[in-house]
Every structure is written in structure tokens, then in C-alpha cells.
mmCIF file of C-alpha atoms in Angstrom:
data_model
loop_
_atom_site.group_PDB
_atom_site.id
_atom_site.type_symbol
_atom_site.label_atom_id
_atom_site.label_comp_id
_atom_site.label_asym_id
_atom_site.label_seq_id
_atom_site.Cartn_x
_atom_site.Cartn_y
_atom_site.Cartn_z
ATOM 1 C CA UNK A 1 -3.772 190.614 166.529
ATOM 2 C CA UNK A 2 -0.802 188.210 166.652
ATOM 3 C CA UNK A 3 -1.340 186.809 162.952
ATOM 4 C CA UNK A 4 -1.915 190.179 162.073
ATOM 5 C CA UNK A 5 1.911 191.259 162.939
ATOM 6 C CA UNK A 6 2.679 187.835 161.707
ATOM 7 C CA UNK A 7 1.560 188.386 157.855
ATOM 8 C CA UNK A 8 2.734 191.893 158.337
ATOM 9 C CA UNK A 9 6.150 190.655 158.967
ATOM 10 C CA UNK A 10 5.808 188.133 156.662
ATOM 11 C CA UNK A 11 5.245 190.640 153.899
ATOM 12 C CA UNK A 12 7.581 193.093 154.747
ATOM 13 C CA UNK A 13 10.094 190.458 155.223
ATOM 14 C CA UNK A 14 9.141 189.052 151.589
ATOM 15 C CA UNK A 15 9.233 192.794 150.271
ATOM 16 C CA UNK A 16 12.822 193.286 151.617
ATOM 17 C CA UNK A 17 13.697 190.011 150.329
ATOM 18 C CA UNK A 18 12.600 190.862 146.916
ATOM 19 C CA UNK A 19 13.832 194.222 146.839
ATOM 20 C CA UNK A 20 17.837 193.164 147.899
ATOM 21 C CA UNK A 21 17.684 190.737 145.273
ATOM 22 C CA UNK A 22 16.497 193.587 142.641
ATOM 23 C CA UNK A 23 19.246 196.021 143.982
ATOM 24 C CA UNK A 24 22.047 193.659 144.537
ATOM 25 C CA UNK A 25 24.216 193.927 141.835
ATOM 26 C CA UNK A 26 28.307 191.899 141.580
ATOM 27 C CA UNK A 27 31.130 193.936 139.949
ATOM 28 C CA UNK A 28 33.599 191.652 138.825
ATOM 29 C CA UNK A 29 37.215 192.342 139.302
ATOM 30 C CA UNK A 30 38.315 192.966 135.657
ATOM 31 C CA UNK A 31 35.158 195.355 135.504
ATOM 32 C CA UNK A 32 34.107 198.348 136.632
ATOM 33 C CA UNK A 33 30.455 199.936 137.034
ATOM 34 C CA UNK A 34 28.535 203.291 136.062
ATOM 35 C CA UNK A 35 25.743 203.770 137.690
ATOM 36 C CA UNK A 36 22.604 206.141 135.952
ATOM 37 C CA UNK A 37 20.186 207.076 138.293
ATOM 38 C CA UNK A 38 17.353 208.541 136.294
ATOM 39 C CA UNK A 39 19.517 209.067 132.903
ATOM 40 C CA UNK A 40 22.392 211.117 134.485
ATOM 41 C CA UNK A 41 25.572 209.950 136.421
ATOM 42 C CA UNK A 42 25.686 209.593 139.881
ATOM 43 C CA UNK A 43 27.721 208.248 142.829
ATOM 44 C CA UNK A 44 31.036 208.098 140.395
ATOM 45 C CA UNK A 45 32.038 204.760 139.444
ATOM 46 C CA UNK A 46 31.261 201.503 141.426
ATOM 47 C CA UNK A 47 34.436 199.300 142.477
ATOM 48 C CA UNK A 48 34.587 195.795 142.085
ATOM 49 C CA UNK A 49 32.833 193.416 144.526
ATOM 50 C CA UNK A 50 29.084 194.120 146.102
ATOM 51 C CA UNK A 51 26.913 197.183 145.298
ATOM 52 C CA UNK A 52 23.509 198.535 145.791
ATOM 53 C CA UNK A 53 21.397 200.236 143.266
ATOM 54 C CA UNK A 54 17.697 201.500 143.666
ATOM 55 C CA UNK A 55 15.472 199.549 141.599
ATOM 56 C CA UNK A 56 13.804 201.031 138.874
ATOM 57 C CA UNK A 57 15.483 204.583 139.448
ATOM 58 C CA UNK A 58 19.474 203.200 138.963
ATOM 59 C CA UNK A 59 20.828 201.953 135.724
ATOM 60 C CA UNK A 60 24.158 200.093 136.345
ATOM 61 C CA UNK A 61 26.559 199.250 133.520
ATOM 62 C CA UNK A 62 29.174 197.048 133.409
ATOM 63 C CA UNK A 63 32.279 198.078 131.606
ATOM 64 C CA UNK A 64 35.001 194.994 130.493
ATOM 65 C CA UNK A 65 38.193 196.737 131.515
ATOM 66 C CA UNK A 66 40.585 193.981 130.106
ATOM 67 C CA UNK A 67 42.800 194.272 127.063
ATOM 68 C CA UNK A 68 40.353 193.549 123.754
ATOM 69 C CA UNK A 69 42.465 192.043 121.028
ATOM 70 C CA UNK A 70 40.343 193.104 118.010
ATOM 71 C CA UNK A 71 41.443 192.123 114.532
ATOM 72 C CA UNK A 72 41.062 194.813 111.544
ATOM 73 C CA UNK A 73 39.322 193.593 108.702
ATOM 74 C CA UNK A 74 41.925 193.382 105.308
ATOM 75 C CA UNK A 75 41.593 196.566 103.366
ATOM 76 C CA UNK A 76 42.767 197.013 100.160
ATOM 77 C CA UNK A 77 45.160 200.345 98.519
ATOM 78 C CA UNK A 78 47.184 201.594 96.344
ATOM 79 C CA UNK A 79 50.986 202.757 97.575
ATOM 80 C CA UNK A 80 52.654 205.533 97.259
ATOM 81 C CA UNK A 81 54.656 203.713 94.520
ATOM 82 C CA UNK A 82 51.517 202.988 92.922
ATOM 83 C CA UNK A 83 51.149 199.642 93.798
ATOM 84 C CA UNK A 84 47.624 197.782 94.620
ATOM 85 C CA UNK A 85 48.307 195.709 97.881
ATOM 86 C CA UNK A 86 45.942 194.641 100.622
ATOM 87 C CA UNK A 87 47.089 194.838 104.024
ATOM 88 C CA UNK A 88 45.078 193.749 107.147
ATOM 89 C CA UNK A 89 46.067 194.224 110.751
ATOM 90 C CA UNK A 90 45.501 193.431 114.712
ATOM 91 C CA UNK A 91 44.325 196.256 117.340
ATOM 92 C CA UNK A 92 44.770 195.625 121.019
ATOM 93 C CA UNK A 93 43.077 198.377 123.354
ATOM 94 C CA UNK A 94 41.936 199.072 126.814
ATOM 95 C CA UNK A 95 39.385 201.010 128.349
ATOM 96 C CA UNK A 96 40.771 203.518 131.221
ATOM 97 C CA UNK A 97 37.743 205.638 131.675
ATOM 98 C CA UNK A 98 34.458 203.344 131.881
ATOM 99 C CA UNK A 99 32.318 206.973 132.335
ATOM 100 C CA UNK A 100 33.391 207.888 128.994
ATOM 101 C CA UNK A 101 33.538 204.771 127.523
ATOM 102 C CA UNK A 102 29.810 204.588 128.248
ATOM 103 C CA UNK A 103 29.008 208.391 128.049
ATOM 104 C CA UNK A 104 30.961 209.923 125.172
ATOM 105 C CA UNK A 105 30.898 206.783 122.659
ATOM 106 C CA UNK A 106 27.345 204.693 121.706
ATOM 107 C CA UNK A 107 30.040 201.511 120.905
ATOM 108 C CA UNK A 108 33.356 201.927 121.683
ATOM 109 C CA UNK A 109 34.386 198.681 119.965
ATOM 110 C CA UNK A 110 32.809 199.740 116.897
ATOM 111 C CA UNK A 111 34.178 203.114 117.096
ATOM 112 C CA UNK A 112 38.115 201.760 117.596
ATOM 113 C CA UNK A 113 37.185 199.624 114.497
ATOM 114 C CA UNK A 114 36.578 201.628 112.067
ATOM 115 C CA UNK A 115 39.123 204.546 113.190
ATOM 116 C CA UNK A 116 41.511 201.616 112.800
ATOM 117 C CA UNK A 117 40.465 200.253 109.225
ATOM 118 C CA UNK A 118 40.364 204.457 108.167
ATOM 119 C CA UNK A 119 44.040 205.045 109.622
ATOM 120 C CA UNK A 120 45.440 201.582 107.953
ATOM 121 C CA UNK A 121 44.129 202.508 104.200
ATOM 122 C CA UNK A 122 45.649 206.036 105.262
ATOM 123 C CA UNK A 123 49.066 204.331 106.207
ATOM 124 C CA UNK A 124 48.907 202.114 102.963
ATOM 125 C CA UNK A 125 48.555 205.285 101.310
ATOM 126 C CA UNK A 126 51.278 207.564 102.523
ATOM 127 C CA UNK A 127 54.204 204.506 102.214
ATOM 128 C CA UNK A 128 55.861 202.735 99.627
ATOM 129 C CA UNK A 129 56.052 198.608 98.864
ATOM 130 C CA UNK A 130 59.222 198.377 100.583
ATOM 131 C CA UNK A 131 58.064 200.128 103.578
ATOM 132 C CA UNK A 132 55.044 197.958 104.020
ATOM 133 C CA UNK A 133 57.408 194.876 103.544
ATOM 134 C CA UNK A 134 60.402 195.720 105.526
ATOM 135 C CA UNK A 135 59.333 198.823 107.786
ATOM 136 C CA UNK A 136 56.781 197.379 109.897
ATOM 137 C CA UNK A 137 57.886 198.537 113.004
ATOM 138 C CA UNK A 138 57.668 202.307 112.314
ATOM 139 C CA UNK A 139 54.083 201.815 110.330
ATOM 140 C CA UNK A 140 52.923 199.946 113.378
ATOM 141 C CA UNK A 141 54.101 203.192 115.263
ATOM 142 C CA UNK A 142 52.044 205.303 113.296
ATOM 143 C CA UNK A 143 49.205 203.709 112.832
ATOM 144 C CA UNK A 144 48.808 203.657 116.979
ATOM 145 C CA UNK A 145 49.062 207.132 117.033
ATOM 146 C CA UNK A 146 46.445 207.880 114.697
ATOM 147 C CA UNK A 147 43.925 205.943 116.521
ATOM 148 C CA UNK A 148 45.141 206.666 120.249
ATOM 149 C CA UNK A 149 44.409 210.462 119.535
ATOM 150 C CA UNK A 150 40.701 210.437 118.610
ATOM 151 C CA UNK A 151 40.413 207.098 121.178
ATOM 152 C CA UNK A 152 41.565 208.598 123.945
ATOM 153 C CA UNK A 153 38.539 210.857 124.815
ATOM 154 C CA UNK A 154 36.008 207.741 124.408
ATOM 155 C CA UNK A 155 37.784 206.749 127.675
ATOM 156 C CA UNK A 156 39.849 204.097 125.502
ATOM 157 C CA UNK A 157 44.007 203.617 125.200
ATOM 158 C CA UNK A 158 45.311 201.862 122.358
ATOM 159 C CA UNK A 159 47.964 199.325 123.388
ATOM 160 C CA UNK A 160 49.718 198.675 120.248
ATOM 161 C CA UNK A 161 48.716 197.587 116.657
ATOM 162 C CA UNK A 162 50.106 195.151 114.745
ATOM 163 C CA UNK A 163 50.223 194.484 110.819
ATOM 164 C CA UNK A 164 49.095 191.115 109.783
ATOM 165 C CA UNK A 165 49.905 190.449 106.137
ATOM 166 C CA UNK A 166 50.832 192.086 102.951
ATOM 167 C CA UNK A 167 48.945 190.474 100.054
ATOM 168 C CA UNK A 168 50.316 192.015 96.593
ATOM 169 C CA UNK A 169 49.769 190.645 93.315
ATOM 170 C CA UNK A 170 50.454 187.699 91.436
ATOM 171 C CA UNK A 171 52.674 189.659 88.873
ATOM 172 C CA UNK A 172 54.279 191.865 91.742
ATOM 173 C CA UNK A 173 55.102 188.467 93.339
ATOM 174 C CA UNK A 174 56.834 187.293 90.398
ATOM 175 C CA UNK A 175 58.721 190.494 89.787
ATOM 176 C CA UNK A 176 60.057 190.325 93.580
ATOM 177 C CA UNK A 177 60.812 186.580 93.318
ATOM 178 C CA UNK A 178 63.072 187.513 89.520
ATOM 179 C CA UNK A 179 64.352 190.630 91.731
ATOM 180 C CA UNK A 180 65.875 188.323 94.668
ATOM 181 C CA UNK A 181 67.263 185.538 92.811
ATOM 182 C CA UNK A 182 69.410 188.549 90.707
ATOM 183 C CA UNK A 183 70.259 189.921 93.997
ATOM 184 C CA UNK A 184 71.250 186.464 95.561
ATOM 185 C CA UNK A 185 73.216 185.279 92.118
ATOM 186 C CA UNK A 186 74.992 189.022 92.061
ATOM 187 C CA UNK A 187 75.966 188.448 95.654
ATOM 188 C CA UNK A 188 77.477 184.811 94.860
ATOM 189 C CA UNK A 189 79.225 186.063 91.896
ATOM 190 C CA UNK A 190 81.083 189.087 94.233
ATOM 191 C CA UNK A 191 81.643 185.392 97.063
ATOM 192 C CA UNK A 192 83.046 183.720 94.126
ATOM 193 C CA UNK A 193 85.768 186.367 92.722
ATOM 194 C CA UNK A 194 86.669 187.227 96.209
ATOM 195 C CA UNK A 195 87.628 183.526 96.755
ATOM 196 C CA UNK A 196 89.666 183.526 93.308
ATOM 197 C CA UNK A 197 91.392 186.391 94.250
ATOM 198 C CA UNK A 198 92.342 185.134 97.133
ATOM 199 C CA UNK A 199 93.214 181.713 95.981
ATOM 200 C CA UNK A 200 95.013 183.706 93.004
ATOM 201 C CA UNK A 201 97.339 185.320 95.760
ATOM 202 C CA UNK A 202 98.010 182.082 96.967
ATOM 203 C CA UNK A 203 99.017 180.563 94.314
ATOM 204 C CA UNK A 204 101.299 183.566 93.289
ATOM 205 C CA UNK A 205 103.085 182.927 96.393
ATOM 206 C CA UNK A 206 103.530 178.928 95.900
ATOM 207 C CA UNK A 207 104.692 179.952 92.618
ATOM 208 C CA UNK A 208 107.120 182.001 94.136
ATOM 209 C CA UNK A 209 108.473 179.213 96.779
ATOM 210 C CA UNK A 210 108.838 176.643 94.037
ATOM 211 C CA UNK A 211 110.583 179.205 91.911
ATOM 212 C CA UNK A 212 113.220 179.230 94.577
ATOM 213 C CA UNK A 213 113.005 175.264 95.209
ATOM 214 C CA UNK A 214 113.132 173.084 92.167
ATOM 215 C CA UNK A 215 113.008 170.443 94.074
ATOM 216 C CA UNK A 216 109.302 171.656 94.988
ATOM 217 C CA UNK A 217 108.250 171.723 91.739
ATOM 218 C CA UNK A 218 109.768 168.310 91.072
ATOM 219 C CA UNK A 219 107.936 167.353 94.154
ATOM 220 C CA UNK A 220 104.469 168.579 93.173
ATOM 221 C CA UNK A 221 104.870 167.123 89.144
ATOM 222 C CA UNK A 222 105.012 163.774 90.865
ATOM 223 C CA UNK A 223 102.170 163.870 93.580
ATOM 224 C CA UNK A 224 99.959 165.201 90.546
ATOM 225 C CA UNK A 225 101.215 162.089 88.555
ATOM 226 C CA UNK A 226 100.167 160.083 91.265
ATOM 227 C CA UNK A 227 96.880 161.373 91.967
ATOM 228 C CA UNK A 228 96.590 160.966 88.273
ATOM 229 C CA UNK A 229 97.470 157.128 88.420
ATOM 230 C CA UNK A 230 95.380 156.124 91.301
ATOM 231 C CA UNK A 231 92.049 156.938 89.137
ATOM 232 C CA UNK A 232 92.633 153.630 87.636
ATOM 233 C CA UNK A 233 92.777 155.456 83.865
ATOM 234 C CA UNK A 234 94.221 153.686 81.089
ATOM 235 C CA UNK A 235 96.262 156.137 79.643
ATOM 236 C CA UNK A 236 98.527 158.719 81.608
ATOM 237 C CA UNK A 237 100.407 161.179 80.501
ATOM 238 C CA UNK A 238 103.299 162.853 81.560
ATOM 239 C CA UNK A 239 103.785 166.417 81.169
ATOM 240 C CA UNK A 240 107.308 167.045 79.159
ATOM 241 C CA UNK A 241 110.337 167.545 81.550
ATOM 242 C CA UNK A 242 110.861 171.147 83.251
ATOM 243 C CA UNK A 243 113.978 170.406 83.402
ATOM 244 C CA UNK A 244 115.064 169.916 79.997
ATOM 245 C CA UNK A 245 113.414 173.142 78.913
ATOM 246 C CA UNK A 246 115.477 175.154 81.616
ATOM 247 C CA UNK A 247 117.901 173.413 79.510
ATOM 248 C CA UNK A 248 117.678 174.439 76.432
ATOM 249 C CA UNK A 249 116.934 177.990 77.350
ATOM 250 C CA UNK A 250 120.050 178.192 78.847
ATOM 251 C CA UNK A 251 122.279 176.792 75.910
ATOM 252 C CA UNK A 252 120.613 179.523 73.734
ATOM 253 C CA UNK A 253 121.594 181.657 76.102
ATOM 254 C CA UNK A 254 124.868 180.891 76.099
ATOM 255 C CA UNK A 255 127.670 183.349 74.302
ATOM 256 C CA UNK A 256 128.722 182.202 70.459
ATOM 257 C CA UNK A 257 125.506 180.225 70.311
ATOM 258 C CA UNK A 258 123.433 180.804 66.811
ATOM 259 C CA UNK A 259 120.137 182.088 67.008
ATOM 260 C CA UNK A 260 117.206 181.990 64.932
ATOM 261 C CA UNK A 261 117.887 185.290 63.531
ATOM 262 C CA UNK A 262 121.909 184.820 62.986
ATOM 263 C CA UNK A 263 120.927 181.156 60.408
ATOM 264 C CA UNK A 264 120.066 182.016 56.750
ATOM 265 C CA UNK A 265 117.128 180.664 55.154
ATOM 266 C CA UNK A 266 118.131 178.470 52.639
ATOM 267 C CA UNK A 267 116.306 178.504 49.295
ATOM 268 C CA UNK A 268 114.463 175.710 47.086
ATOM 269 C CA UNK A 269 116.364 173.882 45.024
ATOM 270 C CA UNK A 270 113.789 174.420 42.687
ATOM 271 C CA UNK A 271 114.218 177.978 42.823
ATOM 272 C CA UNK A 272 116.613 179.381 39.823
ATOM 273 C CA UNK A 273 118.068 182.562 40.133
ATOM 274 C CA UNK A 274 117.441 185.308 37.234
ATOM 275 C CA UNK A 275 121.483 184.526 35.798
ATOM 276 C CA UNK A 276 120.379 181.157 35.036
ATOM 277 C CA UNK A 277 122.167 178.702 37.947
ATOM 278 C CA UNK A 278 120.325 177.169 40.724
ATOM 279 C CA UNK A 279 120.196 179.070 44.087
ATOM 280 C CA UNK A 280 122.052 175.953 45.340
ATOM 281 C CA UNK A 281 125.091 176.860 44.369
ATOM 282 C CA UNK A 282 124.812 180.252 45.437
ATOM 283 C CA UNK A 283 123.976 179.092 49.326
ATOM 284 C CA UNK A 284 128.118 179.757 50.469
ATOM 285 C CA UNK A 285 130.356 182.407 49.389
ATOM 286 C CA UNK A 286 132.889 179.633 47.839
ATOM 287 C CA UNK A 287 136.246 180.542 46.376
ATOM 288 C CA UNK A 288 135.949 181.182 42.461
ATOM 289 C CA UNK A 289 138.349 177.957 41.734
ATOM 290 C CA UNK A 290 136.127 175.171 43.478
ATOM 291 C CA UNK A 291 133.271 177.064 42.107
ATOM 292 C CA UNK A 292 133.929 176.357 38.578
ATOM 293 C CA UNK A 293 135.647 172.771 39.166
ATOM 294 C CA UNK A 294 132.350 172.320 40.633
ATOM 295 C CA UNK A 295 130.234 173.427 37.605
ATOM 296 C CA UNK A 296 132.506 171.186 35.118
ATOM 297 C CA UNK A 297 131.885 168.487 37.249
ATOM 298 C CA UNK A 298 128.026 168.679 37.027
ATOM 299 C CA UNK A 299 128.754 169.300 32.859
ATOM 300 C CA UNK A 300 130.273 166.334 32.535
ATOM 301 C CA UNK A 301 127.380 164.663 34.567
ATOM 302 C CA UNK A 302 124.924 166.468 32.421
ATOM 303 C CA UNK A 303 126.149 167.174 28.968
ATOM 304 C CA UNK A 304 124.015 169.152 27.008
ATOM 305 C CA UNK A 305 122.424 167.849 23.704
ATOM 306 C CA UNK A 306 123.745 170.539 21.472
ATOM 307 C CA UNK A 307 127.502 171.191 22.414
ATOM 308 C CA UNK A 308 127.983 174.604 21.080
ATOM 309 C CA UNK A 309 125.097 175.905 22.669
ATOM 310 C CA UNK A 310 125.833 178.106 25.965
ATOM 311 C CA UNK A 311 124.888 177.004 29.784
ATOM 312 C CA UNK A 312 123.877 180.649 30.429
ATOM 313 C CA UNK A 313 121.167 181.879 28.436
ATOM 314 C CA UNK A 314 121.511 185.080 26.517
ATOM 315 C CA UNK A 315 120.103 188.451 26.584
ATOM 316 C CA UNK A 316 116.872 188.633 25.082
#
């Protein structure tokens, strides 16, 4: 009778054994557990730590609630500028309702995956070159909006999403590349006539101190002349004299002096005048009696080879 209760206890003790071990199930901390007892929820959602389940009649799942960082595979578009590009991106989600994530979605992952790759050729779509290059922020905006909406009743919340990389073409590469450089040489060429104008007004106003200070000028001619000198050249030379020009501008200046305009031109000798004498002796206004002393002198110089001809030629 005594083994009898013996291997009794034995088995039931063995049975128990077996059957904790079969309904003893861990819940992590980051996870959370849904429990299916004969296909259809029951007892709500296990916490984390030590839980029973009936054997063969509970189902429990284990749902990851961490952050998944899921990259979105490169898809490719046209802008709305009309430009083919192919953009790729980064998803990070959450799942805040394990019931639905296991009830109301087959694979969640899968699910957020391709909502995301849909909403990004969307995006790509609906914005133009620039905005994919240099908007990123408010794309990124959008695009978690898109897929927070539908991902929200799988028991999922989108974090944020990120855009990777813009890959355009080779030829839309070397179009940007010309486009910069212009920009960067237009925006050196505005640095560079700002610093002339300004370095135009300064010299305007040295100008006008040395105007008022010869002595300045002076001083400058011969610091330049040094400079000059210590290059070891061979040759120097030395601009012509300020001074003397001041000078001579002045003396014109002066009252009684002649000008250019006030001198006669005087004529060729060459030159003969239609009465038959030289412009030469026509260059003053000479009294009449040294006039003609003046032409016998040059007869008697020059006398002509037939004496009774005339020294002024007659009418034709």
C-alpha cells in the first residue's frame, strides 16, 4: 500500500513537474505578451516577468516593444521638376499596442515597410530637386505623417523618418557643379568691387590730404623710390618732378603771358605766296622802307640772269 502512494506521488509529482515547465512562460522587460486561449484573446495583456499559460489551450506571443530602426529600400522617381532622382530613407517605429500589433496586422514590420517605400516615391513625386536637396526637414515631416496615420491602428507609432541620400544623375551633377562655381565666382566678383570701392574712397581721401600737404606727396614720391631701389633692379626711374609742372602751369597762368592760341603759325619757307615773294617776308607787318631796302639787298645777292626781266611775274 505504501509503494502504492509512493509511485502515485511520484507520478503526480512528475506530472506537475512537467506541466509548470510547459506553462511557465518569461516576459522580458522590453516585451510584452498576448495571450490566445483557443484562437481568441483573453486575460488582456501579460506584464513583464513570470506568467502562466494552460498548455495546449493558451497561445502566448511575445511582442518586441523597443524602437525598430528599419531602413527603406532606395526607390527611384521623377520630381515635380521632372527630374529622375533616387532617394532612399531610414524609418524608426514603436509598437504601443502589442493586441493590435498581433491582431489587426499579419507583419507589422512588413506592413510599416512598404507604407514607407509607397509614401517616399509619393514625396519624391509631389517636390521639386531643390526641395529634396535643401528641404529635408519639412519632407521628413511629411513623410511621418503619411505613415503614422494608416500605422497607428496596427498598434504601431512612427518615431521619425529620416532621408538618407539623394542620388541624381551624372549630367544633373555636372549641371549643379557648372551652377555653383557661377554662383561662387558671381559672389567673389560683388567681394571684389566692394573692396575697390572702398579702397577707391580711400584713396580719394589721401588724395585729398596730400592735395593740402605737398610735402606729403613729396614724402610718398620718395618712399615709392625707395621701395623701388631696394628690389636690387638695374635701372630706376624717376617719375618727372611735380613740382616743376605746378610750375609751369602757373607761369602760363600768369597775366601778359602768350598762349598757344595768341603765337602765329609761321609758314614754310618753301611756301610762296600767289604775288610771287616768299611767305618769309610776309611773317611781320614791317614798315614799307626796310621792306624794300630789304628786297634790294637780296637782288644784289641774287641778280637775275636777264636784267630787264621783272621779279614779279605778270598776269597771265
Amino acid at each position: 500500500m505504501l509503494d502504492e502512494l509512493l509511485a502515485t506521488a511520484a507520478v503526480v509529482g512528475t506530472a506537475g513537474v512537467v506541466y509548470v515547465a510547459a506553462a511557465a512562460r518569461v516576459v522580458k522587460q522590453y516585451e510584452r505578451g498576448v495571450v490566445l486561449r483557443l484562437g481568441r484573446l483573453r486575460g488582456g495583456i501579460r506584464p513583464p516577468g513570470f506568467t502562466m499559460i494552460i498548455p495546449g489551450v493558451d497561445r502566448l506571443r511575445k511582442v518586441n516593444m523597443q524602437i525598430v530602426t528599419m531602413p527603406v529600400p532606395a526607390q527611384d522617381g521623377i520630381t515635380r521638376d521632372n527630374v529622375t532622382v533616387r532617394v532612399d530613407a531610414v524609418i524608426y517605429f514603436k509598437v504601443v499596442d502589442a493586441a493590435d500589433a498581433v491582431i489587426q496586422v499579419e507583419d507589422y514590420r512588413f506592413a510599416v515597410s512598404q507604407m514607407a517605400q509607397t509614401s517616399l516615391r509619393s514625396i519624391i513625386g509631389k517636390s521639386d530637386l531643390d526641395d529634396l536637396l535643401s528641404n529635408r526637414e519639412k519632407l521628413n515631416q511629411g513623410l511621418e505623417l503619411m505613415i503614422d496615420s494608416p500605422a497607428m491602428g496596427w498598434g504601431v507609432q512612427i518615431d521619425r523618418v529620416e532621408i538618407k541620400d539623394v542620388s541624381l544623375p551624372e549630367t544633373m551633377k555636372r549641371s549643379m557643379a557648372r551652377q555653383a562655381e557661377a554662383d561662387r565666382e558671381r559672389r567673389a566678383r560683388i567681394i571684389n568691387a566692394d573692396a575697390e570701392l572702398q579702397a577707391s574712397k580711400k584713396l580719394a581721401e589721401a588724395a585729398g590730404v596730400m592735395s593740402e600737404q605737398p610735402a606729403a606727396l613729396q614724402l610718398r614720391l620718395l618712399q615709392t623710390v625707395v621701395a623701388v631701389a631696394a628690389e636690387k633692379n638695374s635701372t630706376l626711374v624717376l617719375p618727372f618732378p611735380v613740382e616743376l609742372l605746378r610750375f609751369l602751369e602757373r607761369a602760363q597762368t600768369q597775366p601778359g603771358a602768350p598762349t598757344v592760341e595768341q603765337i602765329p603759325a609761321r609758314p614754310r619757307p618753301d611756301e610762296h605766296r600767289g604775288d610771287g615773294h616768299r611767305d618769309d617776308e610776309f611773317v611781320l607787318d614791317e614798315p614799307k622802307g626796310d621792306k624794300f631796302r630789304r628786297d634790294e639787298a637780296e637782288d644784289d645777292e641774287f641778280p637775275l640772269d636777264n636784267p630787264g626781266a621783272s621779279p614779279l611775274p605778270g598776269p597771265d
